[in-house]
């Protein structure tokens, strides 16, 4: 199931596949490809002898995936809140971003 990188088809090495968690019959894996550097999250489901999987290309590192996996999903109200905040404070937000990216002298 987790044999090949979906981006470049390279074979994963065993050390590149990490089991992040298990819940009932599902297991969550994180795989990082040594050849192209892309990462994938995969959910493997085993029921009555049948195995199915869902893979998702991600920019999450394994430790980020561990940190995020038990958080609540974003709700539409969260999106509205950030939209309102950005609208109200867009100038300050852009200033803060440009300060962040300015090279330090
Ligand atoms: Zn790859």
Coordinates of C-alpha atoms and ligand atoms in Angstrom, one line a residue:
X1 CA 0.0 0.0 0.0
X2 CA 2.7 2.5 1.0
X3 CA 5.3 1.2 -1.5
X4 CA 5.7 4.1 -3.9
X5 CA 5.9 7.9 -3.7
X6 CA 2.8 9.2 -5.6
X7 CA 4.8 12.0 -7.1
X8 CA 7.9 10.3 -8.5
X9 CA 7.1 6.6 -8.0
X10 CA 10.3 6.0 -6.1
X11 CA 10.1 3.1 -3.6
X12 CA 9.8 4.2 0.0
X13 CA 12.5 2.9 2.3
X14 CA 11.3 1.5 5.6
X15 CA 12.8 4.3 7.6
X16 CA 10.8 6.9 5.6
X17 CA 7.4 5.4 6.7
X18 CA 6.2 6.5 10.1
X19 CA 3.2 5.2 12.0
X20 CA 1.7 8.4 13.6
X21 CA -1.4 6.9 15.2
X22 CA -3.9 4.2 15.4
X23 CA -7.6 4.3 16.1
X24 CA -9.7 1.2 15.9
X25 CA -9.2 -0.3 12.5
X26 CA -7.5 2.8 11.0
X27 CA -3.9 3.7 11.0
X28 CA -2.3 7.0 10.0
X29 CA 1.1 7.0 8.3
X30 CA 3.5 9.7 7.2
X31 CA 5.9 8.9 4.4
X32 CA 8.8 11.2 3.1
X33 CA 10.3 10.4 -0.2
X34 CA 14.1 10.4 -0.3
X35 CA 14.1 10.9 -4.1
X36 CA 11.9 14.0 -4.5
X37 CA 11.4 15.2 -0.9
X38 CA 7.6 15.2 -1.1
X39 CA 5.6 13.8 1.8
X40 CA 2.3 11.9 2.0
X41 CA -0.2 11.2 4.7
X42 CA -1.9 7.9 4.3
X43 CA -4.8 6.4 6.2
X44 CA -5.0 2.6 6.0
X45 CA -8.3 0.9 6.9
X46 CA -8.5 -2.8 7.6
X47 CA -11.9 -4.4 7.9
X48 CA -12.8 -8.1 7.6
X49 CA -9.6 -9.0 5.8
X50 CA -10.0 -6.1 3.3
X51 CA -7.5 -3.2 3.2
X52 CA -8.2 0.2 1.8
X53 CA -6.2 3.3 1.8
X54 CA -6.4 7.1 1.2
X55 CA -3.2 9.0 0.4
X56 CA -2.8 12.8 0.5
X57 CA 0.3 14.7 -0.6
X58 CA 1.2 17.1 2.2
X59 CA 3.8 19.7 3.2
X60 CA 3.5 18.7 6.8
X61 CA 6.5 17.2 8.5
X62 CA 5.8 14.1 10.5
X63 CA 6.0 16.1 13.8
X64 CA 3.6 18.7 12.5
X65 CA 1.1 15.9 11.5
X66 CA 1.3 14.5 15.0
X67 CA 0.6 18.0 16.4
X68 CA -2.3 18.7 14.1
X69 CA -4.0 15.2 14.0
X70 CA -6.0 15.6 17.2
X71 CA -7.0 19.2 16.7
X72 CA -10.6 20.2 15.9
X73 CA -11.2 20.8 12.2
X74 CA -11.7 24.5 11.2
X75 CA -15.3 25.6 11.2
X76 CA -16.8 28.1 8.8
X77 CA -17.0 30.6 11.7
X78 CA -13.2 30.4 12.1
X79 CA -12.8 31.4 8.4
X80 CA -15.2 34.3 8.9
X81 CA -13.3 35.5 12.0
X82 CA -10.0 35.6 10.2
X83 CA -11.6 37.3 7.2
X84 CA -13.0 40.0 9.4
X85 CA -9.8 40.4 11.3
X86 CA -7.7 40.7 8.1
X87 CA -10.2 43.2 6.6
X88 CA -10.1 45.4 9.7
X89 CA -6.4 45.2 10.2
X90 CA -5.0 44.6 6.7
X91 CA -2.6 47.6 6.8
X92 CA -1.1 46.5 10.1
X93 CA -1.0 42.9 8.9
X94 CA 0.9 43.9 5.7
X95 CA 3.3 46.1 7.7
X96 CA 4.0 43.2 10.1
X97 CA 4.7 40.8 7.2
X98 CA 7.0 43.2 5.4
X99 CA 8.9 43.8 8.7
X100 CA 9.3 40.0 9.0
X101 CA 10.7 39.6 5.5
X102 CA 13.0 42.6 5.6
X103 CA 16.7 41.6 5.8
X104 CA 18.2 42.4 9.3
X105 CA 21.0 45.0 9.1
Ligands
LIG1 ZN1 9.1 11.0 -4.6

